[in-house]
Structure formats: structure tokens, C-alpha cells
Amino acid sequence: MHRLKSGFTLVELVMTIVIIGIVAGILAPIITQTINAYSDTEIRMELTARGRLALERLAREVRQVVPNTVRELNSGQGVEFVTSKIGGRYMSQKDGFSNSKYQANRRFRKNANMTNLYVLGAEYTNFINTDMLVIYNDSESVLNDRSSRITNVVAKDRDNDDNDNNEDTGNKEVQLLTFSSQKWSVEPASQHFQIADYCHDIGVTSNALYWHRTFAGDTSTNQFNTNCSDGNANWSDTDLILVSSESLNATFEYLPTSLTSNAILKVTLTLTEGDESVTMVQEMHVRNTP
């Protein structure tokens, strides 16, 4: 009885190895390219997500800017602006409130030293002593002349508005702002005011976009903080990082149509990791009507 032999010969083994080597040589570049493409896509997605988050965060702040406080810094490598927490309409001498006991010296008066002002519909409840009252800032050069540091906020109604700053009883129709003495030389038809809360400087240092933020008001001078709209790059590597990458470049282009109309802040952000680079451009609307 003959036993069946199994296995393979040396020639068959060599031929199999050669064939596998040929197939591997053909498939290796395809597999490597696919793996690299996936890795590159992951890097680009990560860069895009980081860049988009930074631009969205910046855009939210820009929507709240005090008119005419945006300024390019470092030849477009940075930007500065002042933001507001709330705004509304103030009461002027010409406003008619029948049977009203609202006091004349607490309504807006042009070219008069004022320390109080009635405001309408603001719901200003988160007051801090570095908040700044801004009225008709139509130029970056007049910010301190059109503003004053707020020292107190109380609710008032027309039937019980006495001469103190205590909160009255009854239905509260207005709020009374108390602030350091200021004289406004203009009387805007809009009767609009804003409460500024922070000054922002944002710019590039060492492949990172830094965000420097300070309170708007200076309690020692009752004016804006000296870092506010001063034209200087006040950020540093000790500030909050808005976004960073192996290589980063950002440019800011401010395009005002006029000092009392709308404007555009164009931000171009380029992030690079290894051989992968992503560039994003966003145009942010700036309301410049004071």
C-alpha cells in the first residue's frame, strides 16, 4: 500500500515567495497612500475645528463692540476693540411722560455736568464698578470725552422718584445710572447709550493667537483703562491662547465705510501642522452707528 505524500517542494516555496513579493510591491504604495491620506485628513479636520472655534469666539465678541473702537494693530497682525454688555435708550429733556415726576437734572442735557441719567428698557442688573457709560462715540479719539464710569444703578418709578439713590417701591419704569461727572458736547438724535465692560487686544505671538482682556473702566481716573483703544499691542504669551498650531499666521483687516455706519472686520487665519495647512477667512459685521 502506497502512502500519499503531502507538502510542497522548494521550487514551489520560492515561487510563492516571489509572487507574494510582487503583489506586496504593487499594493504597498496604494496602502501607504491611503493611510497617509487618512492621517492628513484627520490633521486638516483638527486644524479646521480649532480655527473655526477661534473665529466663532472672536465673532461673538465683535458683535458686541462699542461703535468706532475697532483698530488694527501691528500692521494687521492684531486687533483691539471695546465690548459692551448692554445698551438701550436714555431719557432726554424732550421726552414727554404725562404726570411724571422724573427730575429734569436726571435727564440727558447737552453741555451740562451730569452725574445721573434715566435709562429705559435696559434691564441692567449685572453692574460692576468698572463699567463705563458710553454715549455717541463717533470716533476713536473721543472715547473718554463721551463716557463716564458708573458707580451705581437703581430702579425708579415716576411716582416715587425722590432725590436719593434708594430703590423706590411700585412699578419700575426706568433705571437711574449714577456715574462720575461728565459733560457731553453732543446730543444724538438716537438717544442711545451703551455700557462698556471689557477692552480686548488679540494678536499673534510665537505661533499662537493670544487674547488679552482688561476691565473697561479705571476706578482711579473714572475714565477708560489706559490699555483701551490705545493703539498698542498689549497681548503677551501669558494671556489666554485663543488658538495655536505648529505654525500660525493671522491677519486682521478693518474696513469701515464711515465712522457712523456699518463696517467689516476681515480675519484670515492660517494653521499649519507638518505638511498640512488650512486657511480660513471670515468677515465679521461691525455695527458702528453710535
Short mmCIF file of C-alpha atoms in Angstrom, two decimals:
data_model
loop_
_atom_site.label_atom_id
_atom_site.label_comp_id
_atom_site.label_asym_id
_atom_site.label_seq_id
_atom_site.Cartn_x
_atom_site.Cartn_y
_atom_site.Cartn_z
CA MET A 1 0.00 0.00 0.00
CA HIS A 2 1.42 3.33 -1.09
CA ARG A 3 1.28 6.33 1.31
CA LEU A 4 0.20 9.67 -0.24
CA LYS A 5 2.80 12.37 0.07
CA SER A 6 1.81 15.94 1.14
CA GLY A 7 3.64 19.30 1.28
CA PHE A 8 5.43 21.38 -1.30
CA THR A 9 8.73 21.44 -2.95
CA LEU A 10 11.47 24.02 -2.57
CA VAL A 11 10.70 25.34 -6.03
CA GLU A 12 7.06 25.91 -5.10
CA LEU A 13 8.10 27.75 -1.93
CA VAL A 14 10.42 30.04 -3.84
CA MET A 15 7.75 30.76 -6.46
CA THR A 16 5.21 31.60 -3.74
CA ILE A 17 7.59 34.00 -2.02
CA VAL A 18 8.35 35.71 -5.32
CA ILE A 19 4.66 36.11 -6.16
CA ILE A 20 3.87 37.48 -2.69
CA GLY A 21 6.75 39.94 -3.05
CA ILE A 22 5.44 41.15 -6.41
CA VAL A 23 1.90 41.59 -5.06
CA ALA A 24 3.19 43.39 -1.96
CA GLY A 25 5.29 45.69 -4.13
CA ILE A 26 2.22 46.61 -6.15
CA LEU A 27 -0.11 47.11 -3.17
CA ALA A 28 2.31 48.83 -0.76
CA PRO A 29 2.18 52.30 -2.39
CA ILE A 30 -1.60 52.12 -2.61
CA ILE A 31 -1.97 51.13 1.04
CA THR A 32 0.61 53.70 2.18
CA GLN A 33 -1.08 56.45 0.18
CA THR A 34 -4.46 55.57 1.68
CA ILE A 35 -3.09 55.58 5.21
CA ASN A 36 -1.30 58.90 4.65
CA ALA A 37 -4.42 60.43 3.11
CA TYR A 38 -6.45 59.40 6.14
CA SER A 39 -3.83 60.83 8.50
CA ASP A 40 -3.64 64.08 6.53
CA THR A 41 -7.42 64.37 6.52
CA GLU A 42 -7.50 63.91 10.28
CA ILE A 43 -4.93 66.69 10.71
CA ARG A 44 -6.85 69.05 8.41
CA MET A 45 -10.11 68.32 10.21
CA GLU A 46 -8.46 69.04 13.56
CA LEU A 47 -6.95 72.31 12.29
CA THR A 48 -10.28 73.35 10.78
CA ALA A 49 -12.16 72.63 14.00
CA ARG A 50 -9.67 74.62 16.08
CA GLY A 51 -9.66 77.52 13.65
CA ARG A 52 -13.44 77.64 13.32
CA LEU A 53 -13.88 77.64 17.09
CA ALA A 54 -11.45 80.55 17.45
CA LEU A 55 -13.17 82.57 14.70
CA GLU A 56 -16.62 81.93 16.14
CA ARG A 57 -15.46 83.01 19.59
CA LEU A 58 -13.98 86.19 18.14
CA ALA A 59 -17.10 86.89 16.08
CA ARG A 60 -19.29 86.72 19.19
CA GLU A 61 -17.20 89.43 20.82
CA VAL A 62 -17.12 91.60 17.68
CA ARG A 63 -20.92 91.61 17.55
CA GLN A 64 -20.89 93.44 20.90
CA VAL A 65 -18.31 96.14 20.10
CA VAL A 66 -18.77 99.74 21.14
CA PRO A 67 -19.02 101.76 17.90
CA ASN A 68 -15.74 103.07 16.48
CA THR A 69 -13.42 101.24 18.88
CA VAL A 70 -12.06 98.62 16.44
CA ARG A 71 -8.45 99.23 15.38
CA GLU A 72 -5.79 97.22 13.56
CA LEU A 73 -2.54 96.61 15.44
CA ASN A 74 0.98 95.58 14.38
CA SER A 75 0.34 96.15 10.67
CA GLY A 76 -2.68 93.86 10.70
CA GLN A 77 -1.20 91.14 12.93
CA GLY A 78 -3.59 92.06 15.73
CA VAL A 79 -6.78 93.93 16.56
CA GLU A 80 -8.22 95.82 19.52
CA PHE A 81 -11.78 96.79 20.44
CA VAL A 82 -14.10 97.57 23.36
CA THR A 83 -17.20 95.46 24.02
CA SER A 84 -20.49 96.34 25.68
CA LYS A 85 -22.65 94.19 27.93
CA ILE A 86 -25.89 96.05 27.33
CA GLY A 87 -27.38 99.09 25.64
CA GLY A 88 -30.62 100.96 25.32
CA ARG A 89 -32.29 104.34 25.22
CA TYR A 90 -31.88 107.15 27.74
CA MET A 91 -34.41 109.80 28.74
CA SER A 92 -33.92 113.30 27.37
CA GLN A 93 -35.43 116.67 28.24
CA LYS A 94 -37.80 116.46 25.27
CA ASP A 95 -39.32 113.12 26.29
CA GLY A 96 -42.89 113.60 27.43
CA PHE A 97 -44.14 111.47 30.32
CA SER A 98 -47.56 112.71 31.44
CA ASN A 99 -47.93 113.32 35.17
CA SER A 100 -44.31 112.32 35.54
CA LYS A 101 -42.13 113.27 38.47
CA TYR A 102 -38.91 112.32 36.72
CA GLN A 103 -36.42 115.02 37.59
CA ALA A 104 -35.04 117.30 34.87
CA ASN A 105 -31.45 117.10 36.09
CA ARG A 106 -31.53 113.32 35.71
CA ARG A 107 -32.44 113.53 32.04
CA PHE A 108 -29.80 113.97 29.35
CA ARG A 109 -28.62 117.56 28.99
CA LYS A 110 -26.12 118.76 26.43
CA ASN A 111 -23.11 120.76 27.71
CA ALA A 112 -24.11 120.25 31.35
CA ASN A 113 -22.19 118.46 34.08
CA MET A 114 -24.16 115.28 34.72
CA THR A 115 -23.87 112.59 37.38
CA ASN A 116 -27.23 110.82 36.88
CA LEU A 117 -29.22 109.60 33.90
CA TYR A 118 -32.53 107.80 33.45
CA VAL A 119 -32.37 104.84 31.04
CA LEU A 120 -35.24 102.86 29.57
CA GLY A 121 -35.65 99.15 28.98
CA ALA A 122 -32.05 98.18 29.67
CA GLU A 123 -32.56 95.60 32.46
CA TYR A 124 -29.08 96.47 33.65
CA THR A 125 -28.68 94.13 36.63
CA ASN A 126 -25.07 92.87 36.43
CA PHE A 127 -23.39 96.16 37.37
CA ILE A 128 -19.71 96.26 38.40
CA ASN A 129 -17.75 99.39 39.28
CA THR A 130 -15.53 99.23 36.18
CA ASP A 131 -18.47 99.53 33.77
CA MET A 132 -18.40 102.60 31.52
CA LEU A 133 -21.38 104.57 30.21
CA VAL A 134 -20.79 105.48 26.54
CA ILE A 135 -22.94 107.93 24.57
CA TYR A 136 -22.34 108.72 20.89
CA ASN A 137 -18.78 107.54 20.37
CA ASP A 138 -18.44 108.56 16.71
CA SER A 139 -14.64 108.48 16.68
CA GLU A 140 -11.89 106.51 18.44
CA SER A 141 -10.33 109.81 19.54
CA VAL A 142 -13.31 110.96 21.66
CA LEU A 143 -13.96 107.81 23.70
CA ASN A 144 -13.08 109.34 27.07
CA ASP A 145 -14.97 112.55 26.25
CA ARG A 146 -18.16 110.58 25.54
CA SER A 147 -18.05 108.24 28.52
CA SER A 148 -18.06 108.03 32.32
CA ARG A 149 -17.52 105.32 34.95
CA ILE A 150 -20.74 104.04 36.51
CA THR A 151 -20.85 103.97 40.31
CA ASN A 152 -24.43 102.82 40.99
CA VAL A 153 -27.62 101.57 39.33
CA VAL A 154 -31.11 101.60 40.89
CA ALA A 155 -34.67 101.14 39.64
CA LYS A 156 -37.05 104.10 39.66
CA ASP A 157 -40.72 104.80 39.05
CA ARG A 158 -42.29 108.14 38.18
CA ASP A 159 -44.43 108.46 41.30
CA ASN A 160 -41.69 107.96 43.87
CA ASP A 161 -38.51 109.36 42.36
CA ASP A 162 -37.05 111.33 45.23
CA ASN A 163 -33.65 112.96 45.44
CA ASP A 164 -31.76 109.97 46.83
CA ASN A 165 -30.49 106.84 45.14
CA ASN A 166 -32.58 104.39 47.14
CA GLU A 167 -34.69 101.91 45.25
CA ASP A 168 -38.32 103.02 45.13
CA THR A 169 -41.43 100.94 45.52
CA GLY A 170 -44.03 100.42 42.83
CA ASN A 171 -43.70 99.51 39.16
CA LYS A 172 -40.17 100.19 37.98
CA GLU A 173 -40.28 102.00 34.63
CA VAL A 174 -36.69 103.19 34.37
CA GLN A 175 -33.27 102.68 35.86
CA LEU A 176 -31.17 105.51 37.25
CA LEU A 177 -27.46 105.40 36.45
CA THR A 178 -25.07 107.24 38.74
CA PHE A 179 -21.62 107.99 37.35
CA SER A 180 -18.63 110.28 37.70
CA SER A 181 -19.26 113.82 36.49
CA GLN A 182 -19.24 114.19 32.71
CA LYS A 183 -20.28 116.81 30.17
CA TRP A 184 -21.40 115.68 26.72
CA SER A 185 -20.97 118.23 23.92
CA VAL A 186 -23.31 116.38 21.57
CA GLU A 187 -26.93 115.31 21.80
CA PRO A 188 -27.56 112.35 19.49
CA ALA A 189 -30.99 112.01 17.94
CA SER A 190 -30.98 108.28 18.63
CA GLN A 191 -30.77 108.79 22.42
CA HIS A 192 -28.79 105.56 22.51
CA PHE A 193 -26.28 104.52 25.15
CA GLN A 194 -24.04 101.52 25.77
CA ILE A 195 -22.43 100.01 28.86
CA ALA A 196 -18.84 99.02 28.07
CA ASP A 197 -17.41 96.17 30.12
CA TYR A 198 -14.10 94.97 28.62
CA CYS A 199 -11.22 96.06 26.40
CA HIS A 200 -9.73 93.39 24.12
CA ASP A 201 -6.37 93.03 22.36
CA ILE A 202 -5.97 89.96 20.14
CA GLY A 203 -2.85 89.13 18.16
CA VAL A 204 -0.15 86.66 17.13
CA THR A 205 2.95 85.78 19.15
CA SER A 206 5.07 82.62 18.71
CA ASN A 207 2.60 80.65 16.56
CA ALA A 208 -0.36 81.32 18.85
CA LEU A 209 -3.25 83.77 18.80
CA TYR A 210 -3.40 85.42 22.23
CA TRP A 211 -6.35 87.21 23.79
CA HIS A 212 -5.67 89.99 26.30
CA ARG A 213 -8.72 91.30 28.16
CA THR A 214 -8.99 94.05 30.78
CA PHE A 215 -11.86 95.77 32.55
CA ALA A 216 -13.04 98.84 30.68
CA GLY A 217 -13.06 101.40 33.50
CA ASP A 218 -10.28 102.67 35.73
CA THR A 219 -11.56 103.38 39.25
CA SER A 220 -8.71 105.81 39.96
CA THR A 221 -9.32 108.08 36.96
CA ASN A 222 -13.02 107.36 36.27
CA GLN A 223 -12.05 107.03 32.61
CA PHE A 224 -11.30 104.10 30.33
CA ASN A 225 -8.38 101.88 31.22
CA THR A 226 -5.19 103.16 29.58
CA ASN A 227 -4.97 99.89 27.60
CA CYS A 228 -8.32 100.56 25.94
CA SER A 229 -8.10 101.68 22.31
CA ASP A 230 -4.55 102.96 22.81
CA GLY A 231 -3.20 101.57 19.55
CA ASN A 232 -0.66 99.35 21.32
CA ALA A 233 -0.33 95.56 21.19
CA ASN A 234 -0.99 94.66 24.82
CA TRP A 235 -1.15 90.88 24.46
CA SER A 236 1.67 88.55 25.53
CA ASP A 237 2.42 84.85 25.93
CA THR A 238 0.99 85.00 29.47
CA ASP A 239 -2.51 85.71 28.15
CA LEU A 240 -5.24 83.28 27.14
CA ILE A 241 -4.47 81.32 23.95
CA LEU A 242 -7.36 81.54 21.50
CA VAL A 243 -5.77 79.04 19.10
CA SER A 244 -2.28 77.68 18.39
CA SER A 245 -0.51 75.35 15.97
CA GLU A 246 2.96 74.33 14.81
CA SER A 247 2.88 77.37 12.55
CA LEU A 248 0.22 80.08 12.75
CA ASN A 249 -0.47 83.31 10.93
CA ALA A 250 -3.40 85.69 11.34
CA THR A 251 -4.19 88.98 9.64
CA PHE A 252 -6.89 91.46 10.56
CA GLU A 253 -8.27 93.95 8.06
CA TYR A 254 -10.73 96.58 9.26
CA LEU A 255 -12.91 98.01 6.50
CA PRO A 256 -15.02 100.91 7.80
CA THR A 257 -17.34 102.55 5.28
CA SER A 258 -17.71 105.57 7.54
CA LEU A 259 -17.43 106.34 11.23
CA THR A 260 -21.19 106.33 11.72
CA SER A 261 -22.21 103.35 9.61
CA ASN A 262 -21.53 99.64 9.45
CA ALA A 263 -18.08 98.14 8.89
CA ILE A 264 -16.38 94.79 8.28
CA LEU A 265 -13.56 93.13 10.20
CA LYS A 266 -11.94 90.58 7.86
CA VAL A 267 -9.91 87.90 9.64
CA THR A 268 -7.63 85.49 7.75
CA LEU A 269 -6.32 82.61 9.85
CA THR A 270 -3.75 80.04 8.65
CA LEU A 271 -2.89 76.99 10.78
CA THR A 272 -0.13 74.51 9.88
CA GLU A 273 0.85 71.13 11.31
CA GLY A 274 3.61 69.25 9.48
CA ASP A 275 2.89 69.37 5.75
CA GLU A 276 -0.78 70.19 6.24
CA SER A 277 -2.09 73.75 6.21
CA VAL A 278 -5.59 75.20 6.50
CA THR A 279 -6.57 78.80 5.73
CA MET A 280 -9.90 80.24 6.88
CA VAL A 281 -11.36 83.66 6.10
CA GLN A 282 -14.27 85.21 7.95
CA GLU A 283 -15.84 88.65 7.55
CA MET A 284 -17.41 89.93 10.76
CA HIS A 285 -20.07 92.60 10.81
CA VAL A 286 -19.28 95.64 12.97
CA ARG A 287 -22.09 97.98 14.00
CA ASN A 288 -20.58 101.46 14.01
CA THR A 289 -23.73 103.52 14.45
CA PRO A 290 -23.25 105.25 17.83
#
